[in-house]
Short mmCIF file of C-alpha atoms and ligand atoms in Angstrom, two decimals:
data_model
loop_
_atom_site.label_atom_id
_atom_site.label_comp_id
_atom_site.label_asym_id
_atom_site.label_seq_id
_atom_site.Cartn_x
_atom_site.Cartn_y
_atom_site.Cartn_z
CA MET L 1382 -63.06 253.39 45.08
CA LEU L 1383 -64.88 250.20 44.40
CA ARG L 1384 -64.34 248.47 41.06
CA ASN L 1385 -66.42 245.79 39.38
CA SER L 1386 -63.33 243.60 39.03
CA GLN L 1387 -62.54 243.81 42.75
CA VAL L 1388 -66.07 242.80 43.60
CA ALA L 1389 -65.93 239.93 41.10
CA HIS L 1390 -63.00 238.19 42.70
CA ARG L 1391 -64.03 238.52 46.28
CA GLU L 1392 -63.88 235.14 47.99
CA ILE L 1393 -67.14 233.55 49.01
CA ASP L 1394 -67.30 232.84 52.72
CA GLN L 1395 -68.85 229.37 52.75
CA SER L 1396 -70.20 229.83 56.27
CA GLN L 1397 -72.45 232.67 55.06
CA ARG L 1398 -74.21 230.81 52.28
CA SER L 1399 -77.91 231.47 51.72
CA THR L 1400 -80.44 228.63 51.57
CA ALA L 1401 -79.89 226.57 48.44
CA ALA L 1402 -82.08 227.63 45.52
CA THR L 1403 -83.11 225.52 42.54
CA LEU L 1404 -82.47 227.29 39.26
CA LEU L 1405 -83.22 226.37 35.65
CA MET L 1406 -80.94 227.49 32.82
CA CYS L 1407 -80.67 226.82 29.08
CA PRO L 1408 -77.19 226.39 27.56
CA PRO L 1409 -76.57 228.93 24.78
CA ASP L 1410 -75.68 226.36 22.06
CA HIS L 1411 -78.23 227.92 19.70
CA PHE L 1412 -78.13 231.46 21.04
CA ASP L 1413 -78.10 233.90 18.14
CA VAL L 1414 -79.30 237.38 17.21
CA THR L 1415 -81.45 236.83 14.14
CA TYR L 1416 -84.38 239.21 14.60
CA GLN L 1417 -85.15 242.39 16.50
CA ILE L 1418 -88.01 242.39 19.00
CA ASN L 1419 -86.47 244.85 21.47
CA PRO L 1420 -84.30 247.92 20.85
CA TRP L 1421 -81.19 246.35 22.39
CA MET L 1422 -81.04 243.56 19.78
CA ASP L 1423 -78.04 244.58 17.72
CA LEU L 1424 -77.84 242.40 14.60
CA GLN L 1425 -75.04 244.44 13.05
CA THR L 1426 -72.60 244.22 15.97
CA TRP L 1427 -73.45 240.56 16.50
CA HIS L 1428 -73.00 239.54 12.87
CA ASP L 1429 -69.79 241.53 12.39
CA GLN L 1430 -68.13 239.08 14.78
CA ARG L 1431 -70.65 236.33 15.23
CA SER L 1432 -68.28 233.48 16.09
CA THR L 1433 -66.45 235.60 18.68
CA TRP L 1434 -69.73 236.65 20.28
CA ARG L 1435 -70.97 233.07 20.32
CA GLU L 1436 -67.81 231.97 22.13
CA ARG L 1437 -68.18 234.84 24.55
CA ALA L 1438 -71.80 233.92 25.21
CA MET L 1439 -70.76 230.37 26.06
CA ALA L 1440 -68.07 231.64 28.46
CA GLU L 1441 -70.43 234.16 30.11
CA TRP L 1442 -73.10 231.51 30.58
CA GLN L 1443 -70.63 229.00 32.06
CA SER L 1444 -69.32 231.62 34.41
CA LEU L 1445 -72.86 232.42 35.59
CA LYS L 1446 -73.68 228.75 36.15
CA THR L 1447 -70.41 228.21 38.03
CA THR L 1448 -71.10 231.25 40.18
CA TYR L 1449 -74.50 229.87 41.24
CA GLU L 1450 -72.94 226.49 42.00
CA ARG L 1451 -70.07 228.02 43.98
CA LEU L 1452 -72.68 229.83 46.05
CA GLY L 1453 -74.22 226.45 46.85
CA HIS L 1454 -77.26 226.51 44.56
CA ARG L 1455 -78.59 223.72 42.37
CA VAL L 1456 -78.69 224.42 38.62
CA LEU L 1457 -80.93 222.29 36.40
CA THR L 1458 -80.89 222.70 32.63
CA ILE L 1459 -83.20 222.37 29.65
CA ASP L 1460 -81.96 221.07 26.28
CA PRO L 1461 -81.47 224.01 23.92
CA ALA L 1462 -83.50 223.75 20.71
CA HIS L 1463 -82.39 224.51 17.16
CA GLY L 1464 -84.00 227.60 15.69
CA GLN L 1465 -84.89 229.11 19.10
CA PRO L 1466 -82.15 231.74 19.50
CA ASP L 1467 -83.70 233.43 22.58
CA MET L 1468 -84.44 230.22 24.49
CA VAL L 1469 -81.42 230.93 26.66
CA PHE L 1470 -83.53 233.61 28.41
CA MET L 1471 -85.21 231.17 30.76
CA ALA L 1472 -86.75 233.82 33.00
CA ASN L 1473 -89.43 234.17 30.34
CA CYS L 1474 -90.66 230.56 30.28
CA ALA L 1475 -92.90 230.76 33.38
CA THR L 1476 -93.30 232.20 36.86
CA VAL L 1477 -93.13 229.66 39.67
CA LEU L 1478 -94.32 230.20 43.22
CA ASP L 1479 -95.17 227.61 45.87
CA SER L 1480 -94.37 224.88 43.31
CA LYS L 1481 -96.99 226.15 40.86
CA ALA L 1482 -95.80 227.29 37.43
CA VAL L 1483 -97.83 229.78 35.41
CA MET L 1484 -96.60 229.09 31.90
CA ALA L 1485 -95.73 231.84 29.43
CA HIS L 1486 -97.22 232.70 26.09
CA PHE L 1487 -95.00 235.05 24.08
CA ARG L 1488 -96.27 238.19 22.44
CA HIS L 1489 -93.97 237.87 19.43
CA PRO L 1490 -94.28 234.92 17.02
CA GLU L 1491 -90.44 234.85 16.95
CA ARG L 1492 -90.45 233.35 20.46
CA GLN L 1493 -93.66 231.33 20.46
CA GLY L 1494 -91.77 228.28 19.12
CA GLU L 1495 -90.07 228.00 22.53
CA GLU L 1496 -93.32 227.21 24.33
CA PRO L 1497 -93.62 223.45 23.55
CA PHE L 1498 -90.06 222.89 24.80
CA TYR L 1499 -90.88 224.60 28.09
CA ARG L 1500 -94.07 222.60 28.52
CA HIS L 1501 -92.16 219.40 27.92
CA ARG L 1502 -89.44 220.28 30.45
CA TYR L 1503 -91.96 221.39 33.07
CA HIS L 1504 -93.84 218.12 32.68
CA GLN L 1505 -90.57 216.35 33.44
CA LEU L 1506 -89.98 218.63 36.42
CA LYS L 1507 -93.45 217.79 37.66
CA GLU L 1508 -92.80 214.09 37.33
CA ALA L 1509 -89.52 214.57 39.20
CA GLY L 1510 -91.36 216.41 42.00
CA VAL L 1511 -89.49 219.69 41.47
CA ILE L 1512 -92.77 221.48 40.76
CA ALA L 1513 -96.29 220.37 41.66
CA ASP L 1514 -98.52 221.99 39.09
CA MET L 1515 -98.72 223.97 35.84
CA ALA L 1516 -101.26 226.68 35.02
CA PHE L 1517 -102.02 228.42 31.72
CA LEU L 1518 -103.63 231.76 31.05
CA PRO L 1519 -106.50 231.91 28.52
CA ALA L 1520 -105.38 230.93 25.01
CA GLY L 1521 -103.64 233.74 23.15
CA MET L 1522 -103.06 235.97 26.18
CA ALA L 1523 -99.47 237.20 26.27
CA PHE L 1524 -97.56 236.62 29.50
CA GLU L 1525 -93.76 236.50 29.53
CA GLY L 1526 -93.08 234.72 32.81
CA CYS L 1527 -90.51 236.14 35.20
CA GLY L 1528 -89.52 238.69 32.58
CA ASP L 1529 -92.61 240.54 33.81
CA ALA L 1530 -93.65 238.86 37.08
CA LEU L 1531 -91.29 239.31 40.02
CA TRP L 1532 -91.95 237.88 43.45
CA ASP L 1533 -91.22 240.26 46.30
CA SER L 1534 -90.63 237.92 49.24
CA HIS L 1535 -90.32 240.78 51.71
CA ARG L 1536 -93.83 242.10 50.96
CA GLY L 1537 -95.59 238.94 49.82
CA LEU L 1538 -96.38 240.75 46.58
CA LEU L 1539 -96.06 239.94 42.90
CA TRP L 1540 -94.89 242.91 40.81
CA VAL L 1541 -96.17 242.44 37.25
CA GLY L 1542 -95.19 244.55 34.24
CA TYR L 1543 -97.56 244.80 31.29
CA SER L 1544 -98.21 246.45 27.91
CA LYS L 1545 -94.95 245.98 25.99
CA ARG L 1546 -94.99 242.17 26.29
CA THR L 1547 -97.41 240.85 28.91
CA ALA L 1548 -101.04 241.72 28.20
CA GLN L 1549 -102.84 244.24 30.40
CA GLU L 1550 -105.37 241.59 31.52
CA ALA L 1551 -102.64 239.14 32.59
CA PRO L 1552 -101.44 240.53 35.96
CA ALA L 1553 -104.79 239.95 37.70
CA LEU L 1554 -105.08 236.44 36.26
CA VAL L 1555 -101.54 235.50 37.28
CA GLY L 1556 -102.31 236.77 40.78
CA GLN L 1557 -105.44 234.58 40.88
CA ALA L 1558 -103.57 231.52 39.59
CA LEU L 1559 -100.91 231.90 42.29
CA ASN L 1560 -103.30 233.23 44.91
CA VAL L 1561 -101.13 236.26 45.69
CA PRO L 1562 -101.59 240.04 45.71
CA VAL L 1563 -100.38 241.79 42.58
CA ALA L 1564 -98.92 245.24 41.88
CA PRO L 1565 -99.36 245.87 38.14
CA LEU L 1566 -96.95 248.30 36.49
CA GLU L 1567 -97.32 249.61 32.96
CA MET L 1568 -94.06 249.48 30.98
CA VAL L 1569 -93.87 252.76 29.08
CA ALA L 1570 -90.34 252.90 27.57
CA ASP L 1571 -89.23 250.74 24.61
CA ARG L 1572 -85.80 250.15 26.18
CA PHE L 1573 -87.45 248.69 29.29
CA TYR L 1574 -89.73 246.22 27.58
CA HIS L 1575 -89.74 243.71 30.46
CA LEU L 1576 -90.16 244.54 34.14
CA ASP L 1577 -87.00 242.60 35.05
CA VAL L 1578 -84.79 245.14 33.26
CA ALA L 1579 -86.39 248.01 35.20
CA LEU L 1580 -87.24 246.86 38.73
CA MET L 1581 -85.96 244.23 41.15
CA PRO L 1582 -87.12 243.54 44.71
CA LEU L 1583 -84.36 242.43 47.11
CA SER L 1584 -84.56 240.07 50.07
CA GLY L 1585 -84.09 242.87 52.61
CA GLY L 1586 -87.08 244.81 51.31
CA GLU L 1587 -85.14 247.25 49.12
CA VAL L 1588 -86.45 247.72 45.58
CA VAL L 1589 -83.99 248.74 42.85
CA TYR L 1590 -85.73 250.50 39.96
CA LEU L 1591 -85.28 252.79 36.98
CA PRO L 1592 -87.75 255.67 37.35
CA SER L 1593 -87.77 256.42 33.61
CA ALA L 1594 -89.27 252.99 32.87
CA PHE L 1595 -92.59 253.95 34.52
CA ASN L 1596 -95.35 256.54 34.25
CA ALA L 1597 -96.65 258.65 37.13
CA GLU L 1598 -99.20 256.00 38.10
CA GLY L 1599 -96.53 253.27 38.15
CA LEU L 1600 -94.17 255.39 40.23
CA ALA L 1601 -96.97 256.18 42.66
CA ARG L 1602 -97.66 252.45 42.99
CA ILE L 1603 -93.99 251.69 43.65
CA HIS L 1604 -93.86 254.48 46.23
CA SER L 1605 -97.01 253.26 47.92
CA HIS L 1606 -95.50 249.84 48.56
CA VAL L 1607 -91.88 250.81 49.17
CA PRO L 1608 -90.96 253.40 51.83
CA GLU L 1609 -88.38 255.93 50.75
CA ALA L 1610 -85.57 254.40 52.79
CA LEU L 1611 -85.93 251.16 50.86
CA ARG L 1612 -86.10 252.71 47.38
CA ILE L 1613 -82.90 252.39 45.38
CA GLU L 1614 -83.01 254.44 42.19
CA ALA L 1615 -80.80 253.17 39.40
CA SER L 1616 -79.30 255.55 36.84
CA ASP L 1617 -78.88 255.58 33.04
CA GLU L 1618 -75.37 254.26 33.60
CA ASP L 1619 -76.87 251.29 35.43
CA ALA L 1620 -79.45 250.78 32.67
CA ASP L 1621 -76.68 250.57 30.06
CA VAL L 1622 -75.12 247.52 31.77
CA PHE L 1623 -78.41 245.85 32.78
CA ALA L 1624 -77.57 246.40 36.46
CA VAL L 1625 -81.18 246.00 37.60
CA ASN L 1626 -81.44 242.61 35.88
CA LEU L 1627 -79.70 240.97 38.83
CA VAL L 1628 -80.33 237.75 40.70
CA ASN L 1629 -80.61 238.09 44.48
CA LEU L 1630 -80.24 234.90 46.50
CA GLY L 1631 -80.37 235.66 50.21
CA ARG L 1632 -77.59 238.18 50.86
CA ASP L 1633 -75.84 237.39 47.56
CA ILE L 1634 -76.39 239.44 44.44
CA VAL L 1635 -75.17 238.22 41.06
CA MET L 1636 -75.11 241.05 38.54
CA SER L 1637 -73.49 242.11 35.28
CA GLY L 1638 -72.08 245.36 36.70
CA ALA L 1639 -73.35 248.72 37.89
CA SER L 1640 -72.32 252.31 38.52
CA GLU L 1641 -70.06 252.81 41.51
CA ALA L 1642 -72.93 254.54 43.28
CA LEU L 1643 -75.18 251.50 42.95
CA LEU L 1644 -72.43 249.01 43.85
CA GLU L 1645 -71.69 250.98 47.00
CA ARG L 1646 -75.35 251.33 47.93
CA LEU L 1647 -75.92 247.58 47.62
CA GLN L 1648 -72.79 246.72 49.56
CA SER L 1649 -73.62 249.13 52.34
CA ALA L 1650 -77.07 247.52 52.57
CA GLY L 1651 -75.21 244.31 53.40
CA TYR L 1652 -75.29 242.44 50.09
CA ARG L 1653 -72.34 240.43 48.78
CA LEU L 1654 -71.84 241.27 45.12
CA HIS L 1655 -70.68 238.82 42.47
CA ILE L 1656 -70.07 240.29 39.03
CA VAL L 1657 -70.53 238.19 35.91
CA GLU L 1658 -70.32 240.36 32.82
CA THR L 1659 -72.81 239.62 30.02
CA PRO L 1660 -71.96 241.76 26.94
CA ALA L 1661 -72.84 238.98 24.47
CA PHE L 1662 -76.33 238.47 25.92
CA GLN L 1663 -76.89 242.21 26.14
CA LEU L 1664 -76.75 242.27 22.32
CA ALA L 1665 -80.06 240.39 22.50
CA GLY L 1666 -81.44 242.60 25.29
CA GLY L 1667 -80.88 240.27 28.24
CA SER L 1668 -78.59 239.69 31.20
CA ILE L 1669 -78.28 237.74 34.46
CA TYR L 1670 -81.89 237.56 35.64
CA CYS L 1671 -83.16 236.88 32.10
CA LEU L 1672 -80.85 233.86 31.90
CA THR L 1673 -82.22 232.33 35.10
CA GLN L 1674 -85.52 230.76 36.15
CA ARG L 1675 -86.02 230.12 39.87
CA LEU L 1676 -88.15 227.11 40.74
CA ASP L 1677 -88.20 227.02 44.53
CA LEU L 1678 -89.68 230.37 45.63
CA SER L 1679 -92.47 230.16 48.11
CA TRP L 1680 -94.63 232.67 49.92
CA LYS L 1681 -93.42 231.51 53.31
CA ALA L 1682 -89.67 231.65 52.52
N1 LIG H 2398 -84.41 238.89 22.96
C1 LIG H 2398 -85.23 238.53 24.07
C2 LIG H 2398 -86.61 239.14 23.92
O1 LIG H 2398 -86.69 240.23 23.42
C3 LIG H 2398 -84.58 238.94 25.35
C4 LIG H 2398 -85.34 238.49 26.56
C5 LIG H 2398 -84.65 238.88 27.83
N2 LIG H 2398 -85.33 238.32 28.93
C6 LIG H 2398 -85.82 239.00 29.98
N3 LIG H 2398 -86.35 238.32 30.94
N4 LIG H 2398 -85.82 240.30 30.02
O2 LIG H 2398 -87.59 238.57 24.27
#
């Protein structure tokens, strides 16, 4: 029997490190649950023990950052801003490919205040040569960055979720801005409001996904791109712990947990699993992938 805790403490074999990635994270100094824009956001549970949860969030975030660094990756940060409780979810700020960042515009006014801080930080990253360019969709068009736009390096394909957050017109425009093919997927379940909680492409070509997050057309699209042997269906048990919201770096997978079936499937596909539990962030509807923005992906890699 394989347990999350056993996976978590497995030693990292330094000789098997993947190529170093550049990641952007936002410390959770101002992380809070003060509004509800997705069904996971649990104000009651959070506020019953707010100071405990805030401490836990800090510890979970540190443990995630340390895990990336132990795996040999570079973690850059952005200064957290007062009054922006969800800013910690950096996946949403943009989608970057081949050094070009398509910047986000949030659907909900509650998160739109984060946008100037992201623009400022990306300007700095441009000056520092970490990214080359920034692009913006037409004014007012909702696009929630890597929450909804996931690069599939195996297929050279950008999976883009729309409807709950990202506007229906956005996937084609993001594809044009990055000059890549796009597979649009309509998000049909309130619980799975962003694509990154429902589908994740892996480096070996496998795609982990929650069938109940998609309609028949979406499932047909997934099936048309991913042969059956590479489809990994996640279960309700996996959904409850945000298992799909994982970060895959080469053969390493950093995730908050999963059912034994999914842990075993990923391990037998040759992935090394690193568990960082994220209960505090789950009370805002986010986990590992949501907390992370990757800056160095490129079509060729
Ligand atoms: N409370 C945030 C929101 O609803 C959570 C975002 C999680 N991020 C993600 N990439 N799924 O926008």
